Every structure is written in structure tokens, then in C-alpha cells.
Coordinates of C-alpha atoms and ligand atoms in Angstrom, one line a residue:
M1 CA 96.2 99.7 121.2
A2 CA 99.2 99.1 118.9
V3 CA 102.2 101.1 118.0
G4 CA 103.6 101.0 114.5
I5 CA 107.3 100.5 113.8
F6 CA 108.7 101.1 110.4
D7 CA 112.0 100.5 108.6
S8 CA 113.1 100.0 105.0
G9 CA 114.0 96.5 105.9
L10 CA 115.2 94.4 108.8
G11 CA 117.1 97.1 110.8
G12 CA 114.0 98.4 112.7
L13 CA 113.7 94.9 114.2
T14 CA 116.5 95.9 116.6
V15 CA 114.2 98.7 117.8
L16 CA 111.2 96.4 117.9
D17 CA 113.0 93.9 120.0
A18 CA 114.1 96.6 122.5
V19 CA 110.5 98.0 122.7
H20 CA 109.1 94.6 123.2
H21 CA 111.5 93.9 126.1
R22 CA 110.7 97.3 127.6
M23 CA 106.9 97.0 127.2
P24 CA 106.0 93.3 126.6
D25 CA 102.2 93.9 126.7
L26 CA 102.2 96.6 124.0
P27 CA 101.1 95.2 120.6
L28 CA 103.5 96.2 117.9
A29 CA 102.8 96.3 114.1
Y30 CA 106.1 96.2 112.2
M31 CA 106.4 97.1 108.5
G32 CA 109.5 96.5 106.4
D33 CA 109.6 98.0 103.0
N34 CA 111.9 95.2 101.8
A35 CA 110.9 95.6 98.2
H36 CA 112.4 99.0 98.1
A37 CA 115.4 98.6 100.5
P38 CA 118.0 100.0 100.9
Y39 CA 116.7 103.6 101.3
G40 CA 120.2 104.9 102.0
V41 CA 121.1 105.3 98.3
R42 CA 117.8 106.9 97.3
D43 CA 117.1 110.6 97.0
A44 CA 115.1 112.5 99.6
D45 CA 111.9 112.8 97.5
D46 CA 111.9 109.0 96.9
V47 CA 112.4 108.3 100.6
Y48 CA 109.6 110.7 101.5
H49 CA 107.0 109.1 99.2
L50 CA 108.0 105.5 100.2
T51 CA 107.9 106.4 103.9
K52 CA 104.5 108.1 103.6
N53 CA 103.0 104.9 102.0
A54 CA 104.4 102.8 104.8
V55 CA 103.1 105.1 107.5
E56 CA 99.6 105.1 105.9
R57 CA 99.7 101.3 105.9
L58 CA 100.5 101.3 109.6
W59 CA 97.7 103.7 110.4
Q60 CA 95.3 101.2 108.7
E61 CA 96.5 98.7 111.3
G62 CA 95.2 100.9 114.0
C63 CA 98.5 102.5 114.9
D64 CA 98.0 106.2 115.7
L65 CA 101.7 106.5 116.6
V66 CA 104.3 105.3 114.2
I67 CA 108.0 105.1 115.0
L68 CA 110.3 105.6 112.0
A69 CA 112.9 103.0 113.1
C70 CA 115.0 104.1 110.2
N71 CA 117.5 107.0 110.3
T72 CA 117.4 107.5 106.6
A73 CA 113.6 108.0 106.7
S74 CA 113.9 110.1 109.8
A75 CA 116.6 112.2 108.2
A76 CA 115.1 112.6 104.7
A77 CA 111.3 112.6 105.3
L78 CA 110.2 113.2 108.9
R79 CA 110.5 117.0 109.1
R80 CA 108.6 117.4 105.8
M81 CA 105.9 114.9 106.9
Q82 CA 105.5 116.7 110.3
E83 CA 105.3 120.2 108.6
S84 CA 102.7 119.4 106.0
W85 CA 101.1 116.0 106.1
I86 CA 100.4 114.3 109.4
P87 CA 96.8 114.8 110.7
S88 CA 96.4 116.1 114.2
D89 CA 95.2 112.8 115.7
K90 CA 98.3 110.9 114.5
R91 CA 102.0 111.1 115.5
V92 CA 105.1 110.0 113.6
L93 CA 108.4 110.0 115.6
G94 CA 111.9 109.4 114.5
V95 CA 115.0 107.8 116.0
F96 CA 117.5 110.7 116.1
V97 CA 116.2 112.7 119.0
P98 CA 116.4 110.1 121.7
L99 CA 120.0 109.4 120.7
I100 CA 121.0 113.0 120.7
E101 CA 119.3 113.5 124.1
A102 CA 121.4 110.6 125.5
L103 CA 124.6 112.0 123.9
T104 CA 124.0 115.4 125.3
E105 CA 122.8 114.1 128.7
R106 CA 119.4 115.5 128.5
Q107 CA 116.1 114.3 130.0
W108 CA 113.7 112.9 127.4
G109 CA 111.8 115.9 125.8
D110 CA 114.0 118.6 127.4
N111 CA 113.7 121.4 124.9
S112 CA 115.8 124.0 126.7
P113 CA 118.4 126.1 124.6
P114 CA 121.6 124.5 123.4
R115 CA 124.4 124.3 126.0
E116 CA 128.0 123.1 126.3
V117 CA 128.2 119.3 126.9
A118 CA 131.0 117.0 128.0
V119 CA 131.5 115.2 124.7
K120 CA 133.5 117.2 122.1
N121 CA 134.4 114.8 119.3
V122 CA 131.7 112.5 117.9
A123 CA 132.0 110.0 115.1
L124 CA 128.7 109.3 113.2
F125 CA 128.3 106.2 111.1
A126 CA 125.2 106.2 108.8
T127 CA 123.9 105.5 105.3
P128 CA 124.9 107.9 102.5
A129 CA 121.4 109.5 102.5
T130 CA 121.5 110.2 106.3
V131 CA 125.0 111.6 106.1
S132 CA 124.2 113.9 103.2
S133 CA 121.0 115.2 104.9
R134 CA 123.1 116.5 107.8
A135 CA 119.9 116.0 109.9
F136 CA 122.0 114.6 112.8
Q137 CA 124.1 117.8 113.0
R138 CA 121.0 119.9 112.7
E139 CA 119.3 118.2 115.6
L140 CA 122.5 118.2 117.7
A141 CA 122.9 122.0 117.1
F142 CA 119.4 122.6 118.7
R143 CA 120.7 120.9 121.9
A144 CA 124.5 121.3 122.2
I145 CA 127.3 123.7 121.3
G146 CA 131.0 123.0 120.6
V147 CA 130.6 119.4 119.4
D148 CA 132.7 118.4 116.4
V149 CA 130.9 115.7 114.3
E150 CA 132.8 113.6 111.7
A151 CA 130.4 111.6 109.6
Q152 CA 131.3 108.4 107.8
S153 CA 128.9 107.2 105.0
C154 CA 128.9 103.4 105.3
G155 CA 128.1 102.3 101.8
G156 CA 127.3 98.6 101.4
V157 CA 126.8 97.7 105.0
V158 CA 122.9 97.6 104.9
D159 CA 122.9 95.4 101.8
A160 CA 125.3 93.0 103.3
I161 CA 123.3 92.7 106.5
E162 CA 120.0 92.4 104.6
E163 CA 121.6 89.5 102.6
G164 CA 122.8 87.9 105.8
D165 CA 126.5 88.2 104.7
K166 CA 128.1 88.9 108.1
I167 CA 131.6 88.4 106.7
L168 CA 131.2 91.1 104.1
A169 CA 129.4 93.4 106.7
E170 CA 132.3 93.0 109.1
A171 CA 134.9 93.8 106.5
L172 CA 133.0 96.9 105.4
V173 CA 132.5 98.1 109.0
R174 CA 136.2 97.8 109.7
S175 CA 137.1 99.7 106.5
H176 CA 134.6 102.5 107.3
V177 CA 135.9 102.8 110.9
S178 CA 139.5 103.1 109.6
A179 CA 138.4 105.8 107.1
L180 CA 136.7 107.7 110.0
L181 CA 139.7 107.3 112.3
R182 CA 141.9 108.8 109.6
K183 CA 139.7 111.9 109.6
M184 CA 139.1 112.0 113.4
P185 CA 141.8 110.0 115.3
N186 CA 140.4 110.3 118.8
P187 CA 136.6 110.4 118.9
Q188 CA 135.1 110.2 122.4
A189 CA 131.8 108.8 121.2
A190 CA 130.5 107.0 118.2
I191 CA 126.9 107.1 117.0
L192 CA 125.5 104.1 115.2
G193 CA 123.1 106.1 113.1
C194 CA 121.4 103.3 111.3
T195 CA 119.1 100.7 112.9
H196 CA 120.8 97.9 111.0
Y197 CA 124.1 98.6 112.7
P198 CA 123.4 97.3 116.3
I199 CA 123.7 93.8 114.8
M200 CA 127.4 94.8 114.2
Q201 CA 127.9 96.7 117.4
D202 CA 130.7 94.4 118.7
I203 CA 132.7 94.9 115.5
F204 CA 132.3 98.7 115.6
Q205 CA 133.4 98.7 119.3
D206 CA 136.4 96.4 118.5
A207 CA 137.5 98.5 115.5
L208 CA 137.1 101.8 117.4
G209 CA 138.8 100.6 120.6
P210 CA 137.6 100.5 124.2
S211 CA 138.0 104.2 124.9
V212 CA 135.2 105.1 122.5
K213 CA 131.7 105.1 123.9
V214 CA 129.4 103.6 121.3
F215 CA 125.8 104.8 121.3
S216 CA 123.2 102.6 119.6
Q217 CA 119.6 103.4 119.2
A218 CA 117.4 100.4 120.1
S219 CA 117.3 100.7 123.9
L220 CA 117.4 104.5 123.8
V221 CA 114.3 104.6 121.5
A222 CA 112.5 102.1 123.7
D223 CA 113.1 104.1 126.9
S224 CA 112.0 107.4 125.3
L225 CA 108.9 105.7 123.8
A226 CA 107.9 104.3 127.2
D227 CA 108.3 107.8 128.6
Y228 CA 106.3 109.3 125.7
L229 CA 103.4 106.8 126.1
D230 CA 103.3 107.5 129.9
R231 CA 102.8 111.2 129.0
H232 CA 100.4 110.5 126.0
P233 CA 98.6 107.2 126.7
N234 CA 95.9 108.1 124.1
M235 CA 98.5 107.6 121.4
K236 CA 98.6 103.8 121.9
G237 CA 96.0 103.5 119.0
S238 CA 93.2 101.0 118.5
G239 CA 95.1 98.1 117.0
Q240 CA 95.1 95.0 119.2
V241 CA 97.5 92.5 117.6
S242 CA 101.2 92.3 117.0
K243 CA 102.1 91.6 113.4
F244 CA 104.9 91.8 110.8
I245 CA 104.2 92.9 107.3
T246 CA 106.5 93.4 104.3
T247 CA 106.3 94.7 100.8
G248 CA 108.9 92.0 99.9
D249 CA 108.6 88.2 99.6
A250 CA 107.1 87.3 103.0
E251 CA 108.6 83.8 103.1
Q252 CA 112.1 85.0 102.3
V253 CA 111.9 88.0 104.6
S254 CA 110.7 85.7 107.5
V255 CA 113.8 83.6 107.1
Q256 CA 116.1 86.6 107.0
A257 CA 114.3 88.2 110.0
T258 CA 114.6 85.0 112.0
T259 CA 118.3 84.8 111.3
F260 CA 118.7 88.5 112.1
L261 CA 116.9 88.5 115.4
R262 CA 117.7 84.8 116.3
R263 CA 114.0 84.1 117.1
K264 CA 111.2 83.0 114.9
I265 CA 109.5 85.9 113.1
V266 CA 106.8 85.4 110.5
F267 CA 106.0 88.2 108.1
D268 CA 102.8 88.6 106.0
T269 CA 102.7 90.4 102.7
V270 CA 101.3 93.9 102.8
Ligands
DGL301 N1 117.8 100.9 109.0 C1 117.8 102.0 108.0 C2 118.5 103.3 108.7 O1 118.4 103.3 110.0 C3 118.5 101.5 106.8 C4 118.5 102.4 105.7 C5 118.6 101.8 104.3 O2 117.6 101.1 103.9 O3 119.6 102.1 103.7 O4 118.9 104.2 108.1

């Protein structure tokens, strides 16, 4: 049994870490498409084809269930994959829905009609491709009414994090938060809609101020995955070993990943 976790680069490691803490005995196969990161500046067709290749690679590792730990892929490719491509014995799940269920105070998998919720003003921080897809607003509209979402496209942040340039990443986060606050001065909640951003969560919180509740995906996705696997134990797949694979330079990605997660991570080439 193994579950696949995919991201364009290092960001999905925040989800992998949370899943590992939640289910330490579950083997996880991680794939980073570092050769093609960032996805956030690509068009939807490009993201769709790259994501399909990565998911197929994780199926080869015995992962019947693959988590797209990438908002950009979840936003630009998941619906199209689910509608026309994924075979009936496989599942591919994204990272938006657990976040929106938490924001709208729903139980995991509650598909009842949209209703009024406590939160009214929400700031969304994400990549340019995620923002322009409006996938977050679409998924939210299925579950809640009367919520105003102001989205801020955070150009440059993923590149700075991938390059390990925390100083640049912090400066960019602060400038994107200021831009958002000019459009929506008093958000009640902020969504970190990119799996790279939890690494900058303290900076987002500091720039937004203490009254804003910051939602980040890693632990929410881990909790909802645990619930899903309880309900669908057959989706754990046949793979037995945890591994990290990349389309990039394995040695370089291992060093970056070790810095990113602050524990030793060794990648192999795809
Ligand atoms: N971690 C990906 C996400 O959640 C980063 C996207 C990118 O490669 O630009 O959107």
C-alpha cells in the first residue's frame, strides 16, 4: 500500500510531512516535477499534460490514489482529468476541497447544498494560474453563499522558495499582502492557496495581523486523507515503499528539499 503525492516542486512536501505525521505507517511516494516548475505561470493545457504524466508515473509506483498537493494542478487540471481520463480503479484528489470544507465548517465529504457561513470576507493568496482559474471561488460556491473572495496572485514567491531565497520570498509575501489589504482592508480569513506557502506562514500572519485567521492546507489535507482512507481502505494501493522522485537534478533537489523540510530527504531521478 502506498499513496502518491505530487507537486510541481518542493511545496507538496509540506503536505507529505503532515500526512506522514498523521499516518506514520503509510508508505508515501512523492513526485516533484522540478524540471518544469513553476507551474503557476503556465497555461491550463500545459499544466494538464504535465500533471497527467506525473500521475501516471505514480500509478507505476503502485499508488492507486494520488493527491495533487499542488493548487495549480488541482485548479487547472483535476476536473478535466476526473471527467475524461482517470480509470475507475484509480483516484486523483486535489487540495482545495479539504480547505474549503474547513473554511465553511463542514464535515469532510459533506455534499449538502450551499448555505450561509460565518466567514464573509476571505483573502486568497495563490499562483497566477490558480487565481485566473477561479477554481477556488467555484468550489466555494458549491458549499457557501454570501462569501466575498479577494484573490491576490503572488508572482515570484514559488521561484524564491524553490531557490531557497527566504529574504526575497519574505519581501514578496509582504508586498502581496499589502496589495491585498488595499483591495480588502479587513479580511476575516486568509487562504494560503499554494502548498509552497506554509513555509512562509509566519510572515503571512505577521503581515496580515493577528485578527486574520490563516488557513493552510497541509494538516487539513492530512486529516481529510485519513478520513478518506478509513472509508476507502482499498485505495491504499499495492506499493510498499516510501520514495522521493524528481524530473529535476536529484542531487540538487535533495539538497533543496532537505533545507526546505529541515530533515534529510533523498530524491531519485524519475
Ligand atoms: N505548490 C504549487 C501550488 O500549490 C506551486 C505551483 C507552481 O509550481 O507554481 O500551487
